[in-house]
Coordinates of C-alpha atoms and ligand atoms in Angstrom, one line a residue:
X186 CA 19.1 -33.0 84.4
X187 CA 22.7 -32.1 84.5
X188 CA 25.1 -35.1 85.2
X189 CA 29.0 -35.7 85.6
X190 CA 29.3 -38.9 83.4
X191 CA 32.0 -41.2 83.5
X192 CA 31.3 -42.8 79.9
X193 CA 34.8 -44.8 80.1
X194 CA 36.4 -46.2 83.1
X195 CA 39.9 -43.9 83.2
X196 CA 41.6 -40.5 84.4
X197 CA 40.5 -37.7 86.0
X198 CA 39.7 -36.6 82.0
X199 CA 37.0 -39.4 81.4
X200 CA 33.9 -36.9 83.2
X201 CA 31.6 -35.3 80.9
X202 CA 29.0 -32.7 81.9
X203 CA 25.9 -34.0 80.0
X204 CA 22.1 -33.6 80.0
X205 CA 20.6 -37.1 80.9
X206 CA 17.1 -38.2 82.0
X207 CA 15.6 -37.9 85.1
X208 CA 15.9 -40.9 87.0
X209 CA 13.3 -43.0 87.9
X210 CA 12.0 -42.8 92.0
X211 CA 10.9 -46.7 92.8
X212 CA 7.7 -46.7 95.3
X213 CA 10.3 -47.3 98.3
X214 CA 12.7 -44.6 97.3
X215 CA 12.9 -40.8 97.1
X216 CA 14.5 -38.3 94.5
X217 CA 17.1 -36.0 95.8
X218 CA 17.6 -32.4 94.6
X219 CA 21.0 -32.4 95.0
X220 CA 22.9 -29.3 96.6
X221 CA 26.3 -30.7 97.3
X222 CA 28.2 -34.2 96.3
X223 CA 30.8 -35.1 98.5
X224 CA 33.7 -36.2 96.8
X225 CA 35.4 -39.5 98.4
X226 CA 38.5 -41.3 97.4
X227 CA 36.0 -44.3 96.6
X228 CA 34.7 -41.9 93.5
X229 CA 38.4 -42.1 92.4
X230 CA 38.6 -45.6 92.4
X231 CA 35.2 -46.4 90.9
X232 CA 35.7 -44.0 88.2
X233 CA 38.9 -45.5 87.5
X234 CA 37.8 -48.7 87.6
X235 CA 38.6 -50.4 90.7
X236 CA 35.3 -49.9 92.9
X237 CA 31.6 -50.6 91.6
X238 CA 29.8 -49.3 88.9
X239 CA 30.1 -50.2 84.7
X240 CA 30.3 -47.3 82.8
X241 CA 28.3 -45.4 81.2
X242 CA 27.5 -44.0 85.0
X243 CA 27.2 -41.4 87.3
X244 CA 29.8 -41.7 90.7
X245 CA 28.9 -40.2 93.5
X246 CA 28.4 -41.5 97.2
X247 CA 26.9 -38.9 99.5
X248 CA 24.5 -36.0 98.9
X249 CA 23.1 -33.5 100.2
X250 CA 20.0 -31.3 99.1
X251 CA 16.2 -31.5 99.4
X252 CA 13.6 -34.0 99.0
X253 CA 11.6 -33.6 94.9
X254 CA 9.5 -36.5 95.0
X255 CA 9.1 -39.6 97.8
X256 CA 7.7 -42.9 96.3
X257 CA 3.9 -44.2 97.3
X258 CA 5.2 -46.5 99.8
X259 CA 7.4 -43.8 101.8
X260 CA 6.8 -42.8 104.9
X261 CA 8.2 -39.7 107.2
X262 CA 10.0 -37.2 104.2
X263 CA 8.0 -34.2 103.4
X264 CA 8.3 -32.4 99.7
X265 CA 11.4 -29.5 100.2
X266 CA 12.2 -30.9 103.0
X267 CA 16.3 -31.1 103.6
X268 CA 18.1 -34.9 103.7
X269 CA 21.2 -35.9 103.5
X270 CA 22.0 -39.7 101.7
X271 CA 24.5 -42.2 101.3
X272 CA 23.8 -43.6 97.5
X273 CA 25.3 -46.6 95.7
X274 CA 26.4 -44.3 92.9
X275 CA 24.8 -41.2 91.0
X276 CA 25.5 -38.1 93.3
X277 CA 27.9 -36.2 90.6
X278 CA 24.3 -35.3 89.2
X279 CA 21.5 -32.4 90.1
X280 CA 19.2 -35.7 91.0
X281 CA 19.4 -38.6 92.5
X282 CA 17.6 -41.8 93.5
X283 CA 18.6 -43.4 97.0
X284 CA 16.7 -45.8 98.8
X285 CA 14.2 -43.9 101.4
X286 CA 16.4 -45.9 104.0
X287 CA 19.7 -44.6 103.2
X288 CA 17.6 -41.0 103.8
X289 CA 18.9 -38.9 106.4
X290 CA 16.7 -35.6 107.0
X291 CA 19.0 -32.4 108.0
X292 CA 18.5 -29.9 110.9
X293 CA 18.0 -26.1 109.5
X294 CA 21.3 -25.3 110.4
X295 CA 22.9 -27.2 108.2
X296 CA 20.5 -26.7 105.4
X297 CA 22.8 -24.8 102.6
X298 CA 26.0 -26.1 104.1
X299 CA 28.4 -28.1 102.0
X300 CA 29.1 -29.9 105.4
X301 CA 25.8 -31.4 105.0
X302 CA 27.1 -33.5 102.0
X303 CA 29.7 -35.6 104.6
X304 CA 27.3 -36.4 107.4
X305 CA 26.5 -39.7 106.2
X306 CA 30.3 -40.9 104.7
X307 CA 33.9 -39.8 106.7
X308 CA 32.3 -38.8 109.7
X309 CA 29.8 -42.5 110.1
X310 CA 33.0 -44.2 108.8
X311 CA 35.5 -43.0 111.5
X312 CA 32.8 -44.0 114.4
X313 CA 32.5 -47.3 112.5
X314 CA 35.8 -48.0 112.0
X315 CA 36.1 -47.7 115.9
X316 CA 33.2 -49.1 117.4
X317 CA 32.5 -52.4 115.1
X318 CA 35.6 -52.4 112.9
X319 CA 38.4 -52.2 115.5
X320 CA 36.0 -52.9 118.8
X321 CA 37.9 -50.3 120.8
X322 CA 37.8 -50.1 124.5
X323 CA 38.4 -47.0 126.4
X324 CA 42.5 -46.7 127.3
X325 CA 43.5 -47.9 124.0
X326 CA 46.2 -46.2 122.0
X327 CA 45.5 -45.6 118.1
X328 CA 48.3 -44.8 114.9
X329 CA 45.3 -43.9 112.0
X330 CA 46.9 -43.2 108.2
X331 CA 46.2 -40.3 106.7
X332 CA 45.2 -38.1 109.2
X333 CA 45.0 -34.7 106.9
X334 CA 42.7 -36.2 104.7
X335 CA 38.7 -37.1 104.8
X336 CA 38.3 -39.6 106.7
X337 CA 41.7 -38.5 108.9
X338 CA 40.2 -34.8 109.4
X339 CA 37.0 -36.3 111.4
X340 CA 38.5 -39.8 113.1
X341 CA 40.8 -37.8 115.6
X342 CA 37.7 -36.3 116.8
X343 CA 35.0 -39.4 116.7
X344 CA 38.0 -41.4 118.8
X345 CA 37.8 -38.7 121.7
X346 CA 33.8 -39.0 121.2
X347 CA 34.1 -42.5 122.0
X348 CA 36.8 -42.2 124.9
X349 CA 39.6 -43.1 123.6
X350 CA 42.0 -40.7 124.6
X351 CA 44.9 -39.7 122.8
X352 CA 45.7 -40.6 118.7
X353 CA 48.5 -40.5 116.5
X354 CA 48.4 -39.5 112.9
X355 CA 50.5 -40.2 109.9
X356 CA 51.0 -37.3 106.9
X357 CA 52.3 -38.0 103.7
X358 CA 54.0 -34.6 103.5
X359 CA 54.8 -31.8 105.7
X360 CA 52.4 -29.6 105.1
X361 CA 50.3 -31.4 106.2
X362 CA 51.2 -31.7 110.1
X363 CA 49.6 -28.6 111.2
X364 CA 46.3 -29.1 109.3
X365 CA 46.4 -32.9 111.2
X366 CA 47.5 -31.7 114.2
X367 CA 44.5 -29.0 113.7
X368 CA 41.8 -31.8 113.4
X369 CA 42.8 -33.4 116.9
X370 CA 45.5 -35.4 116.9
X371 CA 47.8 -35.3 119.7
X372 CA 50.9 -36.4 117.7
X373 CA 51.5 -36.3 113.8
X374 CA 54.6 -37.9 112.1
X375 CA 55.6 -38.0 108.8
X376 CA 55.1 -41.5 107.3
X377 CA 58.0 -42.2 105.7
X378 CA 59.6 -42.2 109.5
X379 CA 56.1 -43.4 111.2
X380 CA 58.1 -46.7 112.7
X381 CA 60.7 -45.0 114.2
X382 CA 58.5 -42.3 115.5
X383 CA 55.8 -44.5 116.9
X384 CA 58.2 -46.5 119.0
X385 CA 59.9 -43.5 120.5
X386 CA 56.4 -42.0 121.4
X387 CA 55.5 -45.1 123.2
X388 CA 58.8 -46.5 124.8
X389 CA 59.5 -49.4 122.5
X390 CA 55.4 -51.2 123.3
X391 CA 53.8 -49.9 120.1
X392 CA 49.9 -49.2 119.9
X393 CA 46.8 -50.7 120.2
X394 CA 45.2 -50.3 117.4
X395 CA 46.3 -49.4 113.5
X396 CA 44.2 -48.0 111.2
X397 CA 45.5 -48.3 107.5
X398 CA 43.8 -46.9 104.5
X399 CA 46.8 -46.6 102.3
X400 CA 48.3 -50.4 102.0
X401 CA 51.6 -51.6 100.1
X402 CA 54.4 -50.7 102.5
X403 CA 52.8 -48.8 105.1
X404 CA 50.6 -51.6 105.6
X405 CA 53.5 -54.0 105.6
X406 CA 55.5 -51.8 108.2
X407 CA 52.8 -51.1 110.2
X408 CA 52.5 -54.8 112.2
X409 CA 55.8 -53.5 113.4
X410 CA 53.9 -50.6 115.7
X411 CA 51.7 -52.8 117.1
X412 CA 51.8 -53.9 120.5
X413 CA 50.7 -57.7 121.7
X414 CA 47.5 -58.8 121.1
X415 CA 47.1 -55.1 118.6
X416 CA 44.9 -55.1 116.1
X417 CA 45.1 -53.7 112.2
X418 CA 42.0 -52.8 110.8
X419 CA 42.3 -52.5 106.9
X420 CA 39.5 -49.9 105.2
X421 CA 41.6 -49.2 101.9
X422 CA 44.5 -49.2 99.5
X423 CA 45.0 -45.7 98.4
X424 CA 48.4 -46.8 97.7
X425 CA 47.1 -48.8 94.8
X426 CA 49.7 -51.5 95.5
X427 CA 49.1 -55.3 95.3
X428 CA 47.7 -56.4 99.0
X429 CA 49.9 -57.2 101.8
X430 CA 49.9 -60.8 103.0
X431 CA 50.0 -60.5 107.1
X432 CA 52.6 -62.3 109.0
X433 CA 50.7 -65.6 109.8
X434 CA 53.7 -66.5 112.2
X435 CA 53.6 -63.0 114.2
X436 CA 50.0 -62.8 113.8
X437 CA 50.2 -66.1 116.1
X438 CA 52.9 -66.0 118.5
X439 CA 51.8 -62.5 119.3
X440 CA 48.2 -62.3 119.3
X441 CA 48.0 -60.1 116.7
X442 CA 44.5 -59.3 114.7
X443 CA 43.8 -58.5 110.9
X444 CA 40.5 -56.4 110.5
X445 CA 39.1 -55.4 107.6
X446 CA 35.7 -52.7 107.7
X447 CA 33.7 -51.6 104.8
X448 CA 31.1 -48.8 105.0
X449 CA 29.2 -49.6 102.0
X450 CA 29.1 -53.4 102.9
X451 CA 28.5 -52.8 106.4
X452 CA 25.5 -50.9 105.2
X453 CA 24.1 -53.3 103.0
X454 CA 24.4 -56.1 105.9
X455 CA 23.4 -54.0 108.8
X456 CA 21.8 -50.8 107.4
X457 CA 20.3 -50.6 111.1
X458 CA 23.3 -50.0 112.7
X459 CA 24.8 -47.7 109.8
X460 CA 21.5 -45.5 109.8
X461 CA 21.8 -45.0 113.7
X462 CA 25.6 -43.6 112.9
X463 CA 24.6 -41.6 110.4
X464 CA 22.0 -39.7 112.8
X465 CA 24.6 -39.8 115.5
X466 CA 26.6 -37.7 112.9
X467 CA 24.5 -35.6 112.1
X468 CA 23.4 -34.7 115.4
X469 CA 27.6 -34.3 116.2
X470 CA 28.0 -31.9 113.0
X471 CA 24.8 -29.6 113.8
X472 CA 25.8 -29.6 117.8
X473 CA 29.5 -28.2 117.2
X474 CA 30.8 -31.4 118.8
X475 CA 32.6 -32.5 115.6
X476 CA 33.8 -30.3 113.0
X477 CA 34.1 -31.4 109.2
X478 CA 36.4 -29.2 107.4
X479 CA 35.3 -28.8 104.1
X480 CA 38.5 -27.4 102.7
X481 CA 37.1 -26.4 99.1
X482 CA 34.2 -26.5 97.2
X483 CA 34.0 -27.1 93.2
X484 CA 31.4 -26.3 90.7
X485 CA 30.0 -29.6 89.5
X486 CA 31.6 -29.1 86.4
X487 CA 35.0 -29.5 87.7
X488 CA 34.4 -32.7 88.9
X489 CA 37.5 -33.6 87.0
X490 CA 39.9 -31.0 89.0
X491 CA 39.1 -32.3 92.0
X492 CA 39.4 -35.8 91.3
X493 CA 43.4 -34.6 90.4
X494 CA 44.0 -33.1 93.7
X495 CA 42.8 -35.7 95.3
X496 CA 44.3 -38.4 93.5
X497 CA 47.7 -36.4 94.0
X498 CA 47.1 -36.1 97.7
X499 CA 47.4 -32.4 97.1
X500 CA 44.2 -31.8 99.7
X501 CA 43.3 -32.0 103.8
X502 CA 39.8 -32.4 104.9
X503 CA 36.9 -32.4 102.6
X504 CA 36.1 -31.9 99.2
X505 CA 32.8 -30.8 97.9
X506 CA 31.1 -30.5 94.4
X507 CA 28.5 -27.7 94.2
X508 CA 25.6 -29.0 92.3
Ligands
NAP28 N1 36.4 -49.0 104.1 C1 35.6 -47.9 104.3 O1 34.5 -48.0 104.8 C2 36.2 -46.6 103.8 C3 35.4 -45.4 104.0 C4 35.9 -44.2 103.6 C5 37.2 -44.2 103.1 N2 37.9 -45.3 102.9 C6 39.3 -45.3 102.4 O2 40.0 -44.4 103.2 C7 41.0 -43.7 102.4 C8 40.7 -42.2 102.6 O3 39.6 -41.8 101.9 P1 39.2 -40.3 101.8 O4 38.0 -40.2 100.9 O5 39.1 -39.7 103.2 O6 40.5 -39.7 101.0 P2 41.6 -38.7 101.5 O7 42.2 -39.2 102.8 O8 41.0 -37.3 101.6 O9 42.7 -38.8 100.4 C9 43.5 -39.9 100.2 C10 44.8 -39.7 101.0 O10 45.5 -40.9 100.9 C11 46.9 -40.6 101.0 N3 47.6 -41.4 99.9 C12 48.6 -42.2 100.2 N4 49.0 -42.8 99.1 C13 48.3 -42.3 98.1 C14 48.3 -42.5 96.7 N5 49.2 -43.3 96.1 N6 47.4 -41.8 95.9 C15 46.5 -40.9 96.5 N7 46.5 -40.7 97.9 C16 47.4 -41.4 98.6 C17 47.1 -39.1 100.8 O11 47.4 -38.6 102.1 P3 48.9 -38.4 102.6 O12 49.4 -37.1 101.9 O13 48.8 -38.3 104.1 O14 49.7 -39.6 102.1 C18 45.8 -38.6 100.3 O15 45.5 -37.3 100.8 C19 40.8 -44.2 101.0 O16 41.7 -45.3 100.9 C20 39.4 -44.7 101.0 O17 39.3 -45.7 100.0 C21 37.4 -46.5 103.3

C-alpha cells in the first residue's frame, strides 16, 4: 500500500510517499480502507517529535473509509461497510489497523464525505473538553483559544449542544474573526488584546471557564480572565513554549482550578465514555446539528503542504488528506 512516512522525526519535509506492506489485522481488530485522514495539530507534533510514535512511522489519528478485513474475534462490522476510527498512529496511509473498539460505523450520508474523517477527533474532543474536562454547568461563561481552527470551528457549537449559552473566541489574526464568528461564537477578539477585551465584555468579573490550547503567554495571561472559583482547562501547547507554572497563591485565595484533558488518554482509560462521544458526533454531523467545516482537502501526497499551513496557522476549520 501507499503510505506517507515520516522516516526522521523533523519538518514538514521529513514525509515520504512510499510503498510499504500491508499491515497486519490482529483477531480483535479490523483493517480500514482508508478514504480520508484528518489532519490534527497532534500529527504536527508527533511528526516533529514531540507527541508519540519512533520513526520510521506512519502519523495519522482519524480515518475515514470502509471496512477490508475484520479479525476472527470481531463482532458487528460487515465487509464494505463505511467506519470512521480514531487510531494510535498510521492514518497518512491507504490502510490502516485500529482496534475494532476505536471503530465507528458511518450513516450513508456521510459515506464519501471528507467530514467523515473528523467525527471521531475535534468534534468528540470539544464535547469532552466540556463535559468531563471542564465539568460545565449550564449558565457558565467560556473564553476557548483558537476559535478559527479544528478544534475552535466545532467547540462553539458542542457548548450550545450542551447549554451553555454564549462563548468567546480568541483569533490569532484578523482574518480570522469572521470565519470564528461564522462557527458560533458570539464574541471574537484578537489575542494579542484578549485581556483587555474579556474584561470589558464582562464588566471587570471575567469568565467561567478558560479553554487554552496554545500555552506560553496566553496561558500565563489567561488566569487574569478568570472569575472566582474559574477554572483553566489545559488540552495543548501549540505555542511550543516551555509550560506555565500556575499561580499557587491565586489559585488559593481565589478558588481557582488547573485542568488538564487529553483525548487520546482519556480514551485509553475510559474508551466507554469516549466511544459514546464519538457516536454522539456522528449522529450530530449526519443530523445537521453541528457543522464541521472542512476548509480544504489535500491529496495524500501533499501531506507535507498541509502540515506547513497548519504549522503557520495559515488555516480555519479542518484539514483533510484524500487517500
Ligand atoms: N488534549 C486534547 O485532547 C486535544 C485534542 C485535540 C487538539 N488538541 C490541541 O488543540 C490545539 C488545536 O488543535 P487543532 O488540530 O484543532 O489545530 P488548529 O487549531 O487547527 O491549528 C492550530 C492553531 O493554533 C494557533 N497557534 C497559536 N500559536 C501557534 C504556533 N506557535 N504555531 C502554530 N499554531 C499556533 C493558530 O491559531 P491562531 O491563528 O488563532 O493563533 C493555529 O491555527 C492543538 O494545540 C492541539 O494539540 C488537544
Amino acid at each position: 500500500m501507499r503510505a506517507m512516512v515520516i522516516p526522521v522525526h523533523g519538518g514538514p519535509e521529513v514525509f515520504e510517499l512510499r510503498e510499504t506492506p500491508d499491515p497486519e489485522c490482529r483477531p480483535d481488530q479490523v483493517r480500514i480502507g482508508v478514504e480520508f485522514a484528518g489532519i490534527n495539530f497532534t500529527d504536527v507534533r508527533n511528526r516533529r517529535g514531540d507527541g508519540l510514535g519512533v520513526p520510521p512511522m506512519t502519523v495519522g489519528i482519524e480515518v475515514a473509509g470502509r471496512v477490508l478485513e475484520t479479525g476472527s474475534e470481531v463482532e458487528g462490522f460487515e465487509l464494505g461497510e463505511p467506519v470512521a476510527a480514531l487510531c494510535g498512529g498510521g492514518g497518512y496511509a491507504e490502510q490502516v489497523i485500529v482496534d475494532a473498539q476505536r471503530v465507528v460505523a458511518l450513516p450513508s450520508s456521510l459515506t464519501g464525505d471528507p467530514v467523515a474523517a473528523c467525527v471521531t477527533g475535534v468534534l468528540p474532543s470539544a464535547i469532552n473538553l466540556l463535559r468531563h474536562g471542564a465539568k460545565v454547568r449550564p449558565g457558565e461563561s467560556i473564553l476557548f483559544h483558537g476559535a478559527a481552527g479544528g478544534v475552535g470551528s466545532v467547540f462553539a457549537q458542542a457548548a450550545r449542544h450542551l447549554g451553555l449559552a454564549e462563548t468567546i473566541g480568541t483569533v490569532g489574526r484578523g482574518s480570522k474573526i469572521d470565519p470564528a464568528l461564522g462557527y458560533g461564537y458570539a464574541r471574537v477578539l484578537l489575542r494579542d488584546r484578549f485581556v483587555e477585551g474579556v474584561l470589558d465584555l464582562t464588566d471587570g468579573r471575567g469568565v467561567d471557564v478558560v479553554f487554552d490550547p496554545i500555552g506560553g503567554d496566553v496561558r500565563a495571561r489567561s488566569w487574569e480572565v478568570l472569575a472566582d472559583f474559574g477554572r483553566l482547562v489545559h488540552f495543548g501547547n501549540a505555542s511550543h513554549e516551555p509550560e506555565v507554572v500556575p499561580p499557587a497563591d491565586a489559585l488559593r485565595a481565589r478558588g481557582l482550578g488547573y485542568v488538564g484533558y487529553s483525548g487520546g488518554q482519556h480514551a485509553v482509560r475510559d474508551l466507554e465514555t469516549v466511544r459514546a462521544s464519538w457516536v454522539e458526533a456522528v449522529d450530530l454531523v449526519a443530523t445537521g446539528q453541528i457543522r464541521i467545516d472542512v476548509s480544504e482537502v489535500f491529496a495524500l501526497e501533499d501531506a507535507s503542504a498541509a502540515h506547513e499551513m497548519l504549522e503557520r496557522g495559515d488555516t480555519v476549520g479542518k484539514l483533510v488528506l484524500a487517500v
